[in-house]
Coordinates of C-alpha atoms in Angstrom, one line a residue:
X22 CA 100.6 83.4 76.9
X23 CA 97.5 81.1 77.6
X24 CA 94.1 82.0 76.4
X25 CA 90.6 81.4 77.9
X26 CA 89.2 78.3 76.3
X27 CA 92.6 76.8 75.7
X28 CA 93.3 73.3 76.8
X29 CA 96.4 72.7 79.0
X30 CA 97.0 69.1 79.8
X31 CA 93.6 67.7 80.7
X32 CA 92.1 71.0 81.7
X33 CA 90.2 73.7 79.8
X34 CA 91.0 77.2 81.0
X35 CA 87.6 78.8 82.0
X36 CA 88.7 82.2 83.4
X37 CA 91.6 84.0 85.1
X38 CA 91.9 83.8 88.9
X39 CA 94.9 86.0 89.3
X40 CA 98.3 87.1 87.9
X41 CA 101.7 88.3 88.9
X42 CA 104.9 89.4 87.1
X43 CA 106.0 85.8 86.6
X44 CA 102.8 83.8 86.3
X45 CA 99.1 83.7 85.6
X46 CA 96.6 81.5 87.4
X47 CA 93.4 80.1 85.7
X48 CA 90.4 78.1 86.8
X49 CA 90.8 74.8 84.9
X50 CA 88.1 72.2 84.4
X51 CA 88.7 68.6 83.4
X52 CA 86.4 68.0 80.5
X53 CA 85.6 64.4 81.3
X54 CA 84.8 64.8 85.0
X55 CA 84.1 68.5 85.6
X56 CA 86.8 68.5 88.3
X57 CA 87.8 72.2 89.0
X58 CA 91.5 73.0 89.6
X59 CA 93.7 76.0 89.6
X60 CA 96.3 76.0 86.8
X61 CA 99.3 78.2 87.4
X62 CA 101.4 79.0 84.3
X63 CA 104.9 80.4 84.6
X64 CA 105.4 83.0 81.9
X65 CA 108.4 83.4 79.6
X66 CA 110.3 86.6 80.1
X67 CA 109.9 88.7 77.0
X68 CA 113.2 88.9 75.0
X69 CA 114.8 86.1 76.9
X70 CA 117.3 83.9 75.0
X71 CA 116.3 80.3 74.2
X72 CA 119.1 79.0 76.4
X73 CA 118.1 81.2 79.3
X74 CA 114.5 80.2 78.8
X75 CA 115.3 76.5 78.8
X76 CA 117.4 76.9 82.0
X77 CA 114.6 78.9 83.7
X78 CA 111.9 76.4 82.6
X79 CA 114.0 73.5 84.0
X80 CA 114.5 75.2 87.3
X81 CA 110.8 76.1 87.7
X82 CA 109.8 72.5 87.0
X83 CA 112.5 71.1 89.4
X84 CA 111.5 73.4 92.2
X85 CA 107.7 72.9 91.7
X86 CA 108.2 69.1 91.5
X87 CA 110.2 69.1 94.8
X88 CA 107.5 71.1 96.5
X89 CA 104.7 69.0 95.1
X90 CA 106.1 66.0 96.9
X91 CA 105.3 67.7 100.2
X92 CA 101.8 66.8 101.4
X93 CA 100.1 68.5 104.3
X94 CA 96.4 69.3 105.2
X95 CA 97.3 73.0 105.6
X96 CA 99.0 73.3 102.2
X97 CA 97.2 73.5 98.9
X98 CA 97.9 70.2 97.2
X99 CA 99.8 70.2 93.9
X100 CA 98.6 67.4 91.6
X101 CA 100.7 67.9 88.5
X102 CA 103.8 69.7 87.2
X103 CA 104.4 69.7 83.4
X104 CA 105.1 72.0 80.5
X105 CA 102.8 73.5 77.8
X106 CA 104.2 75.1 74.7
X107 CA 107.5 75.5 76.5
X108 CA 105.9 77.1 79.6
X109 CA 106.0 75.2 82.9
X110 CA 102.7 74.9 84.7
X111 CA 101.4 73.3 87.8
X112 CA 97.9 72.1 88.7
X113 CA 96.7 72.6 92.3
X114 CA 93.5 72.3 94.2
X115 CA 91.0 75.1 93.6
X116 CA 90.1 76.5 97.0
X117 CA 86.9 78.6 97.4
X118 CA 87.5 81.3 99.9
X119 CA 89.5 84.5 100.4
X120 CA 93.2 85.3 100.6
X121 CA 94.6 86.7 103.8
X122 CA 95.2 90.0 102.0
X123 CA 91.4 90.6 102.0
X124 CA 91.4 90.5 105.8
X125 CA 94.1 93.2 106.3
X126 CA 91.6 96.0 106.6
X127 CA 89.2 93.9 108.8
X128 CA 88.8 95.7 112.1
X129 CA 85.5 94.3 113.4
X130 CA 85.0 92.8 116.9
X131 CA 87.0 89.7 117.3
X132 CA 89.1 90.3 114.2
X133 CA 92.4 90.5 116.2
X134 CA 92.0 87.2 117.9
X135 CA 91.0 85.5 114.6
X136 CA 94.1 86.9 112.9
X137 CA 96.4 85.7 115.7
X138 CA 94.9 82.2 115.3
X139 CA 95.6 82.3 111.6
X140 CA 99.1 83.5 112.2
X141 CA 99.6 80.6 114.6
X142 CA 98.3 78.1 112.0
X143 CA 100.6 79.6 109.4
X144 CA 103.6 79.3 111.7
X145 CA 102.7 75.7 112.3
X146 CA 102.5 75.1 108.5
X147 CA 105.9 76.7 107.8
X148 CA 107.5 74.7 110.6
X149 CA 106.3 71.5 109.0
X150 CA 107.6 72.7 105.6
X151 CA 111.0 73.5 107.1
X152 CA 111.2 70.1 108.8
X153 CA 110.7 68.6 105.4
X154 CA 113.8 70.5 104.1
X155 CA 111.9 73.1 102.1
X156 CA 111.8 76.9 102.1
X157 CA 108.7 78.6 100.7
X158 CA 110.5 81.9 99.7
X159 CA 107.3 83.9 99.0
X160 CA 105.3 84.1 102.3
X161 CA 102.8 86.9 101.9
X162 CA 99.0 87.4 102.5
X163 CA 98.0 86.7 98.9
X164 CA 99.6 83.3 99.2
X165 CA 97.5 82.3 102.2
X166 CA 93.9 81.2 101.6
X167 CA 91.2 81.2 104.2
X168 CA 88.5 78.6 103.3
X169 CA 84.8 79.3 103.9
X170 CA 85.0 77.2 107.1
X171 CA 87.9 79.4 108.4
X172 CA 90.7 76.8 107.7
X173 CA 94.0 78.2 106.5
X174 CA 95.7 76.9 103.4
X175 CA 99.2 78.0 102.2
X176 CA 99.7 78.0 98.4
X177 CA 102.2 79.0 95.7
X178 CA 105.0 76.5 96.1
X179 CA 106.0 77.5 92.6
X180 CA 109.0 79.3 94.1
X181 CA 109.8 76.9 96.9
X182 CA 113.2 75.2 96.9
X183 CA 115.4 73.0 99.0
X184 CA 116.7 74.8 102.1
X185 CA 120.3 73.8 101.2
X186 CA 120.1 75.3 97.7
X187 CA 121.7 78.6 96.7
X188 CA 120.2 81.5 94.8
X189 CA 121.6 84.7 93.4
X190 CA 120.9 87.9 95.4
X191 CA 120.2 91.3 94.1
X192 CA 123.4 92.6 95.7
X193 CA 126.8 91.0 95.7
X194 CA 128.1 89.7 99.0
X195 CA 130.5 92.6 99.4
X196 CA 128.2 95.4 98.1
X197 CA 127.3 98.1 100.5
X198 CA 124.8 100.0 98.5
X199 CA 122.0 99.4 96.0
X200 CA 122.8 99.5 92.3
X201 CA 121.7 102.8 90.9
X202 CA 118.5 102.6 89.0
X203 CA 117.7 99.0 89.8
X204 CA 113.9 98.5 89.4
X205 CA 113.6 94.9 88.2
X206 CA 114.5 92.3 90.7
X207 CA 116.2 89.0 89.7
X208 CA 115.6 87.2 92.9
X209 CA 112.5 85.1 93.3
X210 CA 109.8 86.4 95.7
X211 CA 108.0 89.6 96.6
X212 CA 110.3 92.5 97.7
X213 CA 108.2 93.8 100.6
X214 CA 108.2 90.4 102.3
X215 CA 111.8 89.4 101.6
X216 CA 114.5 89.2 104.4
X217 CA 117.5 91.5 104.2
X218 CA 119.9 88.6 103.6
X219 CA 118.1 87.6 100.4
X220 CA 119.2 90.9 98.8
X221 CA 122.9 90.4 99.6
X222 CA 123.6 86.7 100.3
X223 CA 123.4 83.6 98.1
X224 CA 121.7 81.2 100.4
X225 CA 118.1 80.3 101.1
X226 CA 117.2 79.7 104.7
X227 CA 114.1 78.9 106.7
X228 CA 114.9 82.1 108.7
X229 CA 114.0 84.1 105.5
X230 CA 110.5 82.5 105.7
X231 CA 110.3 83.5 109.3
X232 CA 111.0 87.1 108.3
X233 CA 108.3 86.9 105.7
X234 CA 105.9 85.6 108.4
X235 CA 106.8 88.6 110.5
X236 CA 106.1 91.1 107.7
X237 CA 102.8 89.3 107.0
X238 CA 101.8 89.3 110.7
X239 CA 102.6 93.0 111.0
X240 CA 100.6 94.0 107.9
X241 CA 97.6 91.8 108.9
X242 CA 97.5 93.2 112.5
X243 CA 98.5 96.8 111.8
X244 CA 96.7 97.3 108.5
X245 CA 99.8 98.3 106.6
X246 CA 103.4 97.1 105.9
X247 CA 106.1 97.8 108.5
X248 CA 108.1 99.6 105.8
X249 CA 105.6 102.5 105.6
X250 CA 106.7 105.3 108.0
X251 CA 103.9 106.2 110.5
X252 CA 104.0 109.8 109.3
X253 CA 103.2 108.6 105.8
X254 CA 100.1 106.6 106.7
X255 CA 97.9 108.3 104.2
X256 CA 95.4 106.3 102.1
X257 CA 97.8 106.3 99.1
X258 CA 100.8 105.3 101.2
X259 CA 99.0 102.1 102.3
X260 CA 99.0 100.9 98.7
X261 CA 102.0 98.7 98.4
X262 CA 102.0 99.1 94.7
X263 CA 102.9 102.8 95.2
X264 CA 106.1 101.9 97.1
X265 CA 109.0 101.7 94.6
X266 CA 111.1 98.6 94.9
X267 CA 114.3 100.5 95.8
X268 CA 112.6 102.5 98.5
X269 CA 111.1 99.2 99.9
X270 CA 114.5 97.5 99.9
X271 CA 116.2 100.4 101.6
X272 CA 113.6 100.4 104.3
X273 CA 114.0 96.6 104.8
X274 CA 117.7 97.0 105.1
X275 CA 117.8 100.0 107.4
X276 CA 114.5 100.8 109.2
X277 CA 113.3 99.4 112.5
X278 CA 109.4 99.3 112.3
X279 CA 107.4 100.9 115.1
X280 CA 105.9 98.2 117.4
X281 CA 102.9 96.6 115.9
X282 CA 100.9 97.4 119.1
X283 CA 101.2 101.1 118.1
X284 CA 98.5 100.3 115.5
X285 CA 96.9 97.3 117.2
X286 CA 96.6 98.2 120.9
X287 CA 94.6 95.1 121.7
X288 CA 97.6 92.9 121.2
X289 CA 99.6 91.7 124.2
X290 CA 103.2 92.9 124.7
X291 CA 104.2 89.2 124.5
X292 CA 102.8 88.8 121.0
X293 CA 104.2 92.2 119.9
X294 CA 107.7 90.9 121.0
X295 CA 107.2 87.7 118.9
X296 CA 106.6 89.8 115.7
X297 CA 109.4 92.2 116.5
X298 CA 111.9 89.3 116.9
X299 CA 111.0 87.7 113.6
X300 CA 111.6 91.1 111.9
X301 CA 115.2 91.3 113.1
X302 CA 117.6 92.4 110.4
X303 CA 120.2 89.7 111.3
X304 CA 119.1 86.1 110.9
X305 CA 120.9 85.2 114.1
X306 CA 118.7 87.6 116.1
X307 CA 115.5 85.9 115.0
X308 CA 114.1 82.7 116.5
X309 CA 116.2 79.7 115.7
X310 CA 113.2 78.0 113.9
X311 CA 109.5 78.3 113.1
X312 CA 108.9 75.7 115.8
X313 CA 110.3 78.2 118.3
X314 CA 108.1 80.9 116.8
X315 CA 105.1 78.6 117.3
X316 CA 106.0 78.0 120.9
X317 CA 106.4 81.7 121.5
X318 CA 103.0 82.4 120.0
X319 CA 101.3 79.8 122.1
X320 CA 103.1 81.2 125.2
X321 CA 101.8 84.7 124.3
X322 CA 98.3 83.4 123.8
X323 CA 98.4 81.8 127.3

């Protein structure tokens, strides 16, 4: 595990910016120039076998390298992918601003229109990523940064992969129920934003990112995840950390969320319909692409 003051590559770690179950992110400074970057270190799973760790490290570096090759103004640029003490890491631009997660509770005048514009920008970014043959796999508010000038930047390509690749799901293709007692997920991503097919199938599709966009849109506009029943909208139920993974997965697989306009009445029925379609359980019932989502958003705005 990295330590503050440690040097990774050309960068000295100054302080922690954030962490998750698989990684930690630090502010790194290049000693010679003072250039500030974000250094994301992928953590070794405790107790993992050396062979498993080597395979995992190779996969992380392969996927991060493939994503780093994608360049777009609306994506946080990755400058370097390497390993330190056996741990893969990537170096990306350090963006000063707030994550989209910090705007979920924003209800001031004009907030709804501003959020819709960000959702349109995110849809445009994901469409470009998909046209490049990539799938992000972890679309969620904390992976979207809003700069001080209001511009949107998508980050965390550390879990991106080629859209034709395959990945193991939590459930087998013929399984009809969740494994008893399963709490730790082996699939890559954040359960609350993952499409139903990612728990049972073995393919990665741009349509899964579309579902993640829909969950993000619902949460940003309604103020809570679509998987929280309306009767349970107490202060503690809004905290996604209190929702057990199994309960979350069961809701994703079986529940149809209430229309987002129930909680955001200023939205038009047309935009509500866009969000609802992206949240369809079956991939075939969603839009055929994020380009189609973008066209539907622009039509709703008109």
